[in-house]
Short mmCIF file of C-alpha atoms and ligand atoms in Angstrom, two decimals:
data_model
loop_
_atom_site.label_atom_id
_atom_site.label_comp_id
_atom_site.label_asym_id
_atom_site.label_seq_id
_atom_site.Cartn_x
_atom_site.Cartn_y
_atom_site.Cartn_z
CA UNK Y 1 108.54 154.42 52.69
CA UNK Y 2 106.43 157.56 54.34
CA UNK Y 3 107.73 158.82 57.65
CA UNK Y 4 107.02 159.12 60.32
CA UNK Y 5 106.63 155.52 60.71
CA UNK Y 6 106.44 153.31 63.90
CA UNK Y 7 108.08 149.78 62.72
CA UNK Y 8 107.10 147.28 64.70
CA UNK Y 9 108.64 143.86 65.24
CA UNK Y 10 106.18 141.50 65.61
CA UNK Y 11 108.40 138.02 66.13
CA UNK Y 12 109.69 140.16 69.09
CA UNK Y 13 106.50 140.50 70.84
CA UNK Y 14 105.87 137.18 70.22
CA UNK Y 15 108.79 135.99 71.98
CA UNK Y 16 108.05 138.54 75.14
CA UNK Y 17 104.65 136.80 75.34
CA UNK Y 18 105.35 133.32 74.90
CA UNK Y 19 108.43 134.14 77.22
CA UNK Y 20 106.09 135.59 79.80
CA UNK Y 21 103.07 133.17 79.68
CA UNK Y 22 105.76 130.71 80.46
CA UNK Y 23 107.91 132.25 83.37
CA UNK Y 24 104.87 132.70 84.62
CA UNK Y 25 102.73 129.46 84.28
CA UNK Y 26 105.23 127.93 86.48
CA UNK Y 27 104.39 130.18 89.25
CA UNK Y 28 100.90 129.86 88.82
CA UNK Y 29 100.33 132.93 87.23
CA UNK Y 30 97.88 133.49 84.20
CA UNK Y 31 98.52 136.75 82.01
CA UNK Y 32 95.91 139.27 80.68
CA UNK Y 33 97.89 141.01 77.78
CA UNK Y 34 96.99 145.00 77.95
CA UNK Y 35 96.20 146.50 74.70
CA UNK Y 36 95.89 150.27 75.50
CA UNK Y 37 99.39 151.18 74.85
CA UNK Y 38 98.74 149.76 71.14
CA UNK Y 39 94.99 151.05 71.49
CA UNK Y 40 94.16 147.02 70.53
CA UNK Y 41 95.92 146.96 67.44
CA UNK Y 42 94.88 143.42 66.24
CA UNK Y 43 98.06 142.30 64.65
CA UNK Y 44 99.48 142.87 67.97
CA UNK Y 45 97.05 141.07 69.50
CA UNK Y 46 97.02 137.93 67.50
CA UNK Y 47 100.28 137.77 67.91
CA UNK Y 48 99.58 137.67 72.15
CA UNK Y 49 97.14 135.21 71.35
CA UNK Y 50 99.44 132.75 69.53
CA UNK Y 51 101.98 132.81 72.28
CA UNK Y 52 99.02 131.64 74.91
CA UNK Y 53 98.07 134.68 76.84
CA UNK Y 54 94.78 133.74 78.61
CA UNK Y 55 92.63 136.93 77.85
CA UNK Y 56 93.13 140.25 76.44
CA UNK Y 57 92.35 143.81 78.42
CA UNK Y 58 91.79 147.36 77.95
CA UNK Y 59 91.21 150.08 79.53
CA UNK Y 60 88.28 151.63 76.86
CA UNK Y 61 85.35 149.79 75.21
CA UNK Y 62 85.69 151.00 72.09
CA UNK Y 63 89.04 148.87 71.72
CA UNK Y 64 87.46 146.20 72.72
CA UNK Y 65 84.43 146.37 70.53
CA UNK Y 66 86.81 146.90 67.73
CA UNK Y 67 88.81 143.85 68.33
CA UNK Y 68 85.48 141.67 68.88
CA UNK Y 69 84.87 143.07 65.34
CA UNK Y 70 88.02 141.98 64.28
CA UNK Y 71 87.41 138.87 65.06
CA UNK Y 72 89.40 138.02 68.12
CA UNK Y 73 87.18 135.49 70.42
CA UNK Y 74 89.87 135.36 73.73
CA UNK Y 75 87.92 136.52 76.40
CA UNK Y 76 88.07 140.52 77.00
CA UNK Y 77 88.53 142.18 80.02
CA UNK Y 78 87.84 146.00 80.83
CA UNK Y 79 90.34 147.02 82.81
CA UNK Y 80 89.30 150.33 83.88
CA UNK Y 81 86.46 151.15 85.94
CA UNK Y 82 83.11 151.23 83.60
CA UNK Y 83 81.38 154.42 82.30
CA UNK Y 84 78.11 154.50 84.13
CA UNK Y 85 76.71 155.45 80.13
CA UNK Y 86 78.94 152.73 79.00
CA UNK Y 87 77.49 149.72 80.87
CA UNK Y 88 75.51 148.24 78.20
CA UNK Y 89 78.39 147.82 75.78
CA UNK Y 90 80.74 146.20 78.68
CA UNK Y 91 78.00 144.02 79.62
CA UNK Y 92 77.82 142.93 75.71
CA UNK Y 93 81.70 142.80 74.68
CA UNK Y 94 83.50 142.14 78.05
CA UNK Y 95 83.03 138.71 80.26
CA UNK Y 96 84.53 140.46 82.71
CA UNK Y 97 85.38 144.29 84.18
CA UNK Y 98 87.38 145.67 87.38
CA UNK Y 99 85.11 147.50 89.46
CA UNK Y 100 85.51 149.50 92.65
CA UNK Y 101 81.97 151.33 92.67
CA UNK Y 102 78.78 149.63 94.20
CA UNK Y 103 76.42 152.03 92.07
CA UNK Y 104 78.37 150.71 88.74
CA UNK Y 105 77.97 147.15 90.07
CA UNK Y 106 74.39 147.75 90.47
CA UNK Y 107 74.07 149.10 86.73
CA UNK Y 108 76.33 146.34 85.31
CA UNK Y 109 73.58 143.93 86.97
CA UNK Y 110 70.64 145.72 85.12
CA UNK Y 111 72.61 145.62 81.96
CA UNK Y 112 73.69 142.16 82.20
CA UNK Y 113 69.97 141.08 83.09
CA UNK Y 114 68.42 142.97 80.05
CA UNK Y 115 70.97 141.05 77.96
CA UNK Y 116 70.65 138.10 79.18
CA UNK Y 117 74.13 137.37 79.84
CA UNK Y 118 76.48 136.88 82.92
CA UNK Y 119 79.06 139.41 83.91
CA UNK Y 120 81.77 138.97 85.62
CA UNK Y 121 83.26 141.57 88.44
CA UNK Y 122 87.05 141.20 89.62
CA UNK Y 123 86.66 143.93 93.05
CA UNK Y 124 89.58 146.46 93.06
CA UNK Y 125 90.94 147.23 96.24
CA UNK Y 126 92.97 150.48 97.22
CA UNK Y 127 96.63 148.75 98.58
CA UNK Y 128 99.00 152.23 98.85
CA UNK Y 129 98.92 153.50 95.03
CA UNK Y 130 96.06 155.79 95.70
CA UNK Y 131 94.55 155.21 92.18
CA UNK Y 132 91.50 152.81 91.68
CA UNK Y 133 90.06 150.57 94.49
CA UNK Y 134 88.27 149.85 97.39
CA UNK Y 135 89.06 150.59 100.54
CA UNK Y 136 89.47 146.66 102.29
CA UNK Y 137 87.13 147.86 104.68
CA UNK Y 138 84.02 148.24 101.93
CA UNK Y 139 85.21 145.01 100.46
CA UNK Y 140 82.40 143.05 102.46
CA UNK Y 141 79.76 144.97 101.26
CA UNK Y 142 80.60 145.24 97.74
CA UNK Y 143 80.58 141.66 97.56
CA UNK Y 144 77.70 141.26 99.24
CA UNK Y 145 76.27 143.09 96.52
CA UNK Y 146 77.89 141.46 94.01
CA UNK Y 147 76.86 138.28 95.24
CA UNK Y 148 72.84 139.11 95.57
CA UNK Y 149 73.09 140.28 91.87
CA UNK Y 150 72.02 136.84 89.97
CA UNK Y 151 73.59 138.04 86.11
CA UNK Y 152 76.60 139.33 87.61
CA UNK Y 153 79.43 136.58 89.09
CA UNK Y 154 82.02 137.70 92.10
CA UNK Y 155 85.15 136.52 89.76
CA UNK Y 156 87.86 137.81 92.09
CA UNK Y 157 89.91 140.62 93.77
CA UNK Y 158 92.54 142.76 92.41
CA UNK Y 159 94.80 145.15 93.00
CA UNK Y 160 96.85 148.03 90.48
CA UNK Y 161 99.99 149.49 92.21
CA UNK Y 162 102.85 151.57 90.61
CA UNK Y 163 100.73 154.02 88.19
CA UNK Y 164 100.01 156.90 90.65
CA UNK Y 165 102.79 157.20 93.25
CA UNK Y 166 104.95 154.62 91.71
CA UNK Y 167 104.09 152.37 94.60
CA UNK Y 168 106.58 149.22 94.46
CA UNK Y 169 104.54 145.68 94.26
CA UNK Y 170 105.81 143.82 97.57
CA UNK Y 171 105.47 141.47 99.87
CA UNK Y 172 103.45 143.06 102.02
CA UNK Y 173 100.98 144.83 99.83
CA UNK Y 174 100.68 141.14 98.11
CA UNK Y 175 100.25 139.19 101.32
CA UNK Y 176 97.50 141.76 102.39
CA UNK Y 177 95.74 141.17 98.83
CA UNK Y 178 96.17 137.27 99.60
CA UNK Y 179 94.90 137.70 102.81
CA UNK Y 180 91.78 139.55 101.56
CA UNK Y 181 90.89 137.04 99.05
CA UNK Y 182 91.08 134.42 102.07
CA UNK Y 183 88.86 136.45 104.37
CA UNK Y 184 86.48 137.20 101.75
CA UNK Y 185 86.13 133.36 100.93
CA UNK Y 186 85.80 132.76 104.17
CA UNK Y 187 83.18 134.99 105.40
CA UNK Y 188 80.90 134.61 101.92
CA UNK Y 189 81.81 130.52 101.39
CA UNK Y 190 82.92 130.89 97.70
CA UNK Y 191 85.87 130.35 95.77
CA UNK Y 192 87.47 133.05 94.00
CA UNK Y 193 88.87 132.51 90.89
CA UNK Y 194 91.19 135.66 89.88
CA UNK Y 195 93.37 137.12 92.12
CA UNK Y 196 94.95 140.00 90.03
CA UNK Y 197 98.51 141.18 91.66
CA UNK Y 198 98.53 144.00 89.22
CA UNK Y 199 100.37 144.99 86.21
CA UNK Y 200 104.24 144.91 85.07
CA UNK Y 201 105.52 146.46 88.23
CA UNK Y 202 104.48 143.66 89.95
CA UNK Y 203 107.58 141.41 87.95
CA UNK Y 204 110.29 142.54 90.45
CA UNK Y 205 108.29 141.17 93.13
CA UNK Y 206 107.25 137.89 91.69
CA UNK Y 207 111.24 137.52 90.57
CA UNK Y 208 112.23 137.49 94.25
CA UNK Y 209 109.01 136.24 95.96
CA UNK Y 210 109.44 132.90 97.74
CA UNK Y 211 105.86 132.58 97.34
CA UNK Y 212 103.34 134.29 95.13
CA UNK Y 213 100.58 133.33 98.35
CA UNK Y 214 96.44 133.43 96.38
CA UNK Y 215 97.46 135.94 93.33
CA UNK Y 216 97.14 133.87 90.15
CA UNK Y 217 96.89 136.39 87.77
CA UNK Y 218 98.68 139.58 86.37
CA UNK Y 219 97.55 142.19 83.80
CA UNK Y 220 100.50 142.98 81.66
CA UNK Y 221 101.09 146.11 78.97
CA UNK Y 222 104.91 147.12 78.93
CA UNK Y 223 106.27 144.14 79.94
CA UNK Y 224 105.11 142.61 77.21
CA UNK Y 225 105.28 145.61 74.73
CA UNK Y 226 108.75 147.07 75.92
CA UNK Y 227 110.60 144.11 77.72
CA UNK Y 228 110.70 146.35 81.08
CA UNK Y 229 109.82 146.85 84.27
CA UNK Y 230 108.16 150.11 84.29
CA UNK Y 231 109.49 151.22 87.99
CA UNK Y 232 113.02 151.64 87.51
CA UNK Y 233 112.68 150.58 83.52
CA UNK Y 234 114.48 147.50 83.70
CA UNK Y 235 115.01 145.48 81.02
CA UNK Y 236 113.30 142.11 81.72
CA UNK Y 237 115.72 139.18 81.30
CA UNK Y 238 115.33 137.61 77.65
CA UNK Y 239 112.99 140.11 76.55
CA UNK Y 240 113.46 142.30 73.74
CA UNK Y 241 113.47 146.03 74.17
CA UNK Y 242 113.74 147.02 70.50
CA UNK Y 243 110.14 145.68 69.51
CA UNK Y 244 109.30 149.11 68.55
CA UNK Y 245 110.99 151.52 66.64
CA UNK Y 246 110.21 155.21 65.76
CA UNK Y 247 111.70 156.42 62.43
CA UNK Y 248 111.73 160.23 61.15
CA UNK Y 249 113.01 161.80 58.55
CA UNK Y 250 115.27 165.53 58.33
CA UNK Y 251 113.67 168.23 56.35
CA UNK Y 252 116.57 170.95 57.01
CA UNK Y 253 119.96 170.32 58.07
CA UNK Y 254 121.91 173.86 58.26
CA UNK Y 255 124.10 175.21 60.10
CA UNK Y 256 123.07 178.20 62.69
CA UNK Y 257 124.32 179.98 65.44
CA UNK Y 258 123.03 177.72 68.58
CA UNK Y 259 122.28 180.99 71.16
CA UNK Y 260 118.69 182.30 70.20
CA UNK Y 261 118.66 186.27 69.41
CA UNK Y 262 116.40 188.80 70.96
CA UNK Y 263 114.42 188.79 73.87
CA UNK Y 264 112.91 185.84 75.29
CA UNK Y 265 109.19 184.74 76.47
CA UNK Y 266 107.07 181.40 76.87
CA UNK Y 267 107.67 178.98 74.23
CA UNK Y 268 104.82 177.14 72.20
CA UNK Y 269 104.34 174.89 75.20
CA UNK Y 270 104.99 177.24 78.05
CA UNK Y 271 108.33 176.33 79.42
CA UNK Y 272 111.24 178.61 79.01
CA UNK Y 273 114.55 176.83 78.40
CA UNK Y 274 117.94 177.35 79.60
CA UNK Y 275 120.17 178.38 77.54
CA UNK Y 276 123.55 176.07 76.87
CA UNK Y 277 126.86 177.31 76.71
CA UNK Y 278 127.79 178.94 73.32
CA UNK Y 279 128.24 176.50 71.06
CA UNK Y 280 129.06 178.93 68.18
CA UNK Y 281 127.77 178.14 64.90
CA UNK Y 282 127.09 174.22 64.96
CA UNK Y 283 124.82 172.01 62.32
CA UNK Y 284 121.34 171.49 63.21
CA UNK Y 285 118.60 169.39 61.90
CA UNK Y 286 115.01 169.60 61.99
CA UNK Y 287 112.84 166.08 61.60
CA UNK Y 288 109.55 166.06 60.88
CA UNK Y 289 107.97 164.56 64.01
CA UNK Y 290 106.53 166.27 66.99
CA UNK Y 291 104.98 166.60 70.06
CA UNK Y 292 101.93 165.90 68.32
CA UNK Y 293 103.37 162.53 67.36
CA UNK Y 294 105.30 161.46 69.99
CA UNK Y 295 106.52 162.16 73.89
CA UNK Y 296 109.90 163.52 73.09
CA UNK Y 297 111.09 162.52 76.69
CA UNK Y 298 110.32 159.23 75.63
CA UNK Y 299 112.48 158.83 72.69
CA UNK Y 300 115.80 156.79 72.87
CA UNK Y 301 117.99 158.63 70.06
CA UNK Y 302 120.59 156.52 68.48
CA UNK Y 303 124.24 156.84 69.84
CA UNK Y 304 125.74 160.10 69.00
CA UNK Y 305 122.36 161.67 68.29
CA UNK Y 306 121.32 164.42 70.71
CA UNK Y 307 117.66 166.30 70.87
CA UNK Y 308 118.20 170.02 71.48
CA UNK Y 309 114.34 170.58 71.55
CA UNK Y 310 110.46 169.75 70.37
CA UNK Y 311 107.84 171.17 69.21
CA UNK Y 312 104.14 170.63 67.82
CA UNK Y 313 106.01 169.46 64.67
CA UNK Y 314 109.69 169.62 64.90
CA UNK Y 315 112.19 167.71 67.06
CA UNK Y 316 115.33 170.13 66.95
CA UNK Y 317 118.64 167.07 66.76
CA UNK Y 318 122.54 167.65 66.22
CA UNK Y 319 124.85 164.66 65.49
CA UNK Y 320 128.31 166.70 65.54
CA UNK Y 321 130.73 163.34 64.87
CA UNK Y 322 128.57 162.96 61.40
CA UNK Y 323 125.96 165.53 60.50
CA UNK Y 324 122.60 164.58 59.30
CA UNK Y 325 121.20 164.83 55.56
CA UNK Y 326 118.35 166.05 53.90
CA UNK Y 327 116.03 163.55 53.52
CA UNK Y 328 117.93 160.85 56.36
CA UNK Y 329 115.83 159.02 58.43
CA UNK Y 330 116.74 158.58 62.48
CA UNK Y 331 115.36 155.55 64.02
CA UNK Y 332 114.64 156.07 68.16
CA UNK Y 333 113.63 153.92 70.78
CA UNK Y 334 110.55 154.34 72.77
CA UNK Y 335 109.40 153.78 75.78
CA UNK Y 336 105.86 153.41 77.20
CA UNK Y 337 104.91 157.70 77.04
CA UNK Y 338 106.70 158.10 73.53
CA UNK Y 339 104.77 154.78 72.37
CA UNK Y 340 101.64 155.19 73.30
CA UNK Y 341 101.42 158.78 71.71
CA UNK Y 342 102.95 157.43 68.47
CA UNK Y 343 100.37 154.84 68.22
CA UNK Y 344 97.54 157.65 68.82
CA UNK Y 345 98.50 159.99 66.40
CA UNK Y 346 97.42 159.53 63.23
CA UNK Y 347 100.08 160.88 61.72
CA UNK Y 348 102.38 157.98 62.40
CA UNK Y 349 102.51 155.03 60.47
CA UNK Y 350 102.82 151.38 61.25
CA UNK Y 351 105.13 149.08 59.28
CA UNK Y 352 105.55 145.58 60.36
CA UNK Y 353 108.88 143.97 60.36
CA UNK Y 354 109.13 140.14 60.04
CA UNK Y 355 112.91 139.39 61.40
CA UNK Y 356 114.62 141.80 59.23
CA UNK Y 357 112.39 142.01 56.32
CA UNK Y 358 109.72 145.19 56.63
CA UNK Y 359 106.81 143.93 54.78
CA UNK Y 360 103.25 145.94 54.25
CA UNK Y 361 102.62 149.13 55.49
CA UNK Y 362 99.57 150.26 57.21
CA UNK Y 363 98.15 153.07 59.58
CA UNK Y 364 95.31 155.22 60.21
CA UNK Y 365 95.88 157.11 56.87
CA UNK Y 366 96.44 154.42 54.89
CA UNK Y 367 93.64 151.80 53.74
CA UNK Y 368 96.26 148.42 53.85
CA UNK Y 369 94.54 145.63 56.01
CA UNK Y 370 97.59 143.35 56.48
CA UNK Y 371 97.36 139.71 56.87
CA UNK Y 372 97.24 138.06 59.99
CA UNK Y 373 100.78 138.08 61.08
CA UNK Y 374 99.81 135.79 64.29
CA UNK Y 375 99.02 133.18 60.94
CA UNK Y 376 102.64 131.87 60.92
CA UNK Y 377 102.72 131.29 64.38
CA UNK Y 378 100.06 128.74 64.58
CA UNK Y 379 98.72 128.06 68.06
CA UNK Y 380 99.74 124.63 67.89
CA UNK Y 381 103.22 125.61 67.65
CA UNK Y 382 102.96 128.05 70.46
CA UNK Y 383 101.61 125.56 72.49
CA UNK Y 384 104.23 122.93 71.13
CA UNK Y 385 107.19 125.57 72.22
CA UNK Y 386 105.14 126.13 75.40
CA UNK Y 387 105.96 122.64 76.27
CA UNK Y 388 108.91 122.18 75.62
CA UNK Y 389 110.18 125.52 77.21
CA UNK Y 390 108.18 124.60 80.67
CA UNK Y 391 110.00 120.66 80.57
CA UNK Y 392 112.40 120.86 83.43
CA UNK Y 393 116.05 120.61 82.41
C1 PLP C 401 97.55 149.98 82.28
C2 PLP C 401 97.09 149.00 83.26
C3 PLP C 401 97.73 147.75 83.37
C4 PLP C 401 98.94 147.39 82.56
O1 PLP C 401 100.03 148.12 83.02
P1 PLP C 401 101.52 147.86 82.48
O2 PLP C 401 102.37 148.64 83.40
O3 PLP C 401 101.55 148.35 81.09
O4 PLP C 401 101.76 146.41 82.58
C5 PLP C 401 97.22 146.85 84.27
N1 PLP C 401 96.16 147.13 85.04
C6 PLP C 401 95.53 148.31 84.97
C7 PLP C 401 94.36 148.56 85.85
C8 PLP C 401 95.98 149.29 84.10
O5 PLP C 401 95.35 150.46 84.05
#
């Protein structure tokens, strides 16, 4: 098998899911699984969608045309604020986007109108992250808007904490979202449908929240992907961590002095790093993956493995108790930074693993269009295990 290869565990992910759309059904809470980390790999997805997520999200509309392509019909949501010169594709692959800009609101109602169809807006507001949003005090207006627009349909109100300034999901910043979606019904006399709390940092809060108030809906990515919480990158009870591994393989192992010699400038990306104490002569090995490839921060090594450095396409590694081969392959853990460039580059291949068995290879370089893994998992039998995980015992 080619390296470097990402090997991913799809009965893992479908136990996250299934355990997720179930925690979280009994708290009211539906779950929009958030393909950008995988860039919408359908296996993935089909796998989300036979452990009952309710929709699927993304942050581009190319993903999601090229999962309505591949044949997925759960509804899609765009997750990120539309493209003004994108509006025409949301409008005719997503039921529903997140919007915090009247002018885009205004296009989407043009585009949705010229298409015949109905669009649905979910209204971001701004609660402390500083990212995406409306301020609460335009909320009025842009559903105002929103409601005078007859192809477009005021869905809900949502919120995305954690991604800028790391800004912890509480119970104040959720109350205040609850309490906008209140005012908002009040003052327009509608009903809305979505509240959206936000994304996997919001898990810490709804473990400890007494009550979860109007927000019936989350939009989840690592949780699902990674088993954690991304604000302190916790693992999530009963989830697995391991559904992604990163395997490379050594193309030198020698042994070298470990001080550089001669003079010293920038590296190949800029930073100049300290030097270590002397380790004298010491064995080294080089594996063919890089920062082209992968977020080297973001790589787990395996116990007794240490990285000593990256480059475009090197990762410099000792392993003094046992050191490496020619030709050995390290498998790493990931987490969200070190995943989502090994999904983008094409350089990296994708093997899926059923239990313990790998089974056929595929990737951007490689032709293979795998079977449906999500076919052994029949919905019935998600639904069947949904059941009987959400009986009270
Ligand atoms: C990426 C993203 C998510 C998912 O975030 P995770 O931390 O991966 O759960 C949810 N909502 C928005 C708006 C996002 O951009």
């Amino acid at each position: 098998m080619s390296t470097p290869r990402l090997e991913i565990h799809l009965d893992r992910l479908h136990h996250n899911a299934l355990t997720l759309v179930t925690r979280l059904a009994r708290r009211g809470i539906a779950i929009t699984a958030v393909s950008k980390a995988i860039l919408g790999l359908p296996e993935i997805v089909h796998t989300w969608a036979a452990a009952g997520v309710s929709s699927i999200g993304d942050a581009r509309v190319e993903t999601l045309e090229a999962l309505a392509r591949q044949g997925i019909t759960l509804p899609m949501v765009l997750i990120r604020a539309p493209l003004l010169s994108q509006v025409d594709r949301v409008v005719a692959v997503a039921g529903i986007s997140l919007n915090s800009e009247p002018e885009t609101i205004r296009r989407l109602a043009a585009a949705a109108q010229r298409q015949g169809r109905r669009h649905g807006v979910v209204l971001m507001v701004e609660l402390g992250d500083r990212r995406e949003g409306l301020l609460p005090r335009d909320l009025d207006a842009a559903a105002a808007l929103t409601l005078q627009c007859p192809a477009l349909e005021l869905v809900g109100l949502g919120t995305n904490l954690g991604c800028q300034h790391g800004v912890v999901p509480d119970g104040i910043n959720m109350a205040a979202l609850s309490a906008l979606a209140v005012g908002l019904e009040a003052r327009f006399r509608i009903h809305l449908g979505l509240v959206s709390g936000g994304n996997s940092a919001n898990l810490s809060w709804l473990e400890h929240a007494q009550t979860t108030g109007r927000i019936n809906h989350l939009r989840l990515g690592e949780a699902l992907l990674l088993g954690r919480e991304p604000l302190a990158r916790r693992p999530i009870a009963s989830l697995h961590t391991n559904a992604f591994q990163l395997v490379a393989e050594v193309i030198e192992a020698r042994v070298k002095p470990s001080r550089p010699l001669g003079e010293r400038g920038r590296t190949s990306f800029d930073q100049i790093p300290l030097l270590e104490a002397d380790a004298g002569e010491h064995q080294r090995a080089l594996l063919a993956i890089g920062i082209q490839d992968v977020d080297p921060a973001g790589l787990r090594p395996p116990a007794g493995l240490r990285i000593l450095g990256a480059s475009s396409d090197h990762l410099v590694v000792e392993r003094p108790a046992k050191p490496l081969e020619l030709g050995e392959e390290v498998t790493f853990g990931l987490d969200y930074s070190a995943l989502l460039r090994a999904m983008t580059s094409p350089f990296v291949q994708r093997h899926f693993c059923a239990g313990t068995e790998p089974t056929r290879p595929t990737g951007p370089l490689s032709q293979v269009t795998p079977r449906s893994p999500g076919a052994a998992l029949t919905r019935e039998a998600a639904l069947h295990r949904r059941r009987a995980a959400a009986t009270p015992s």
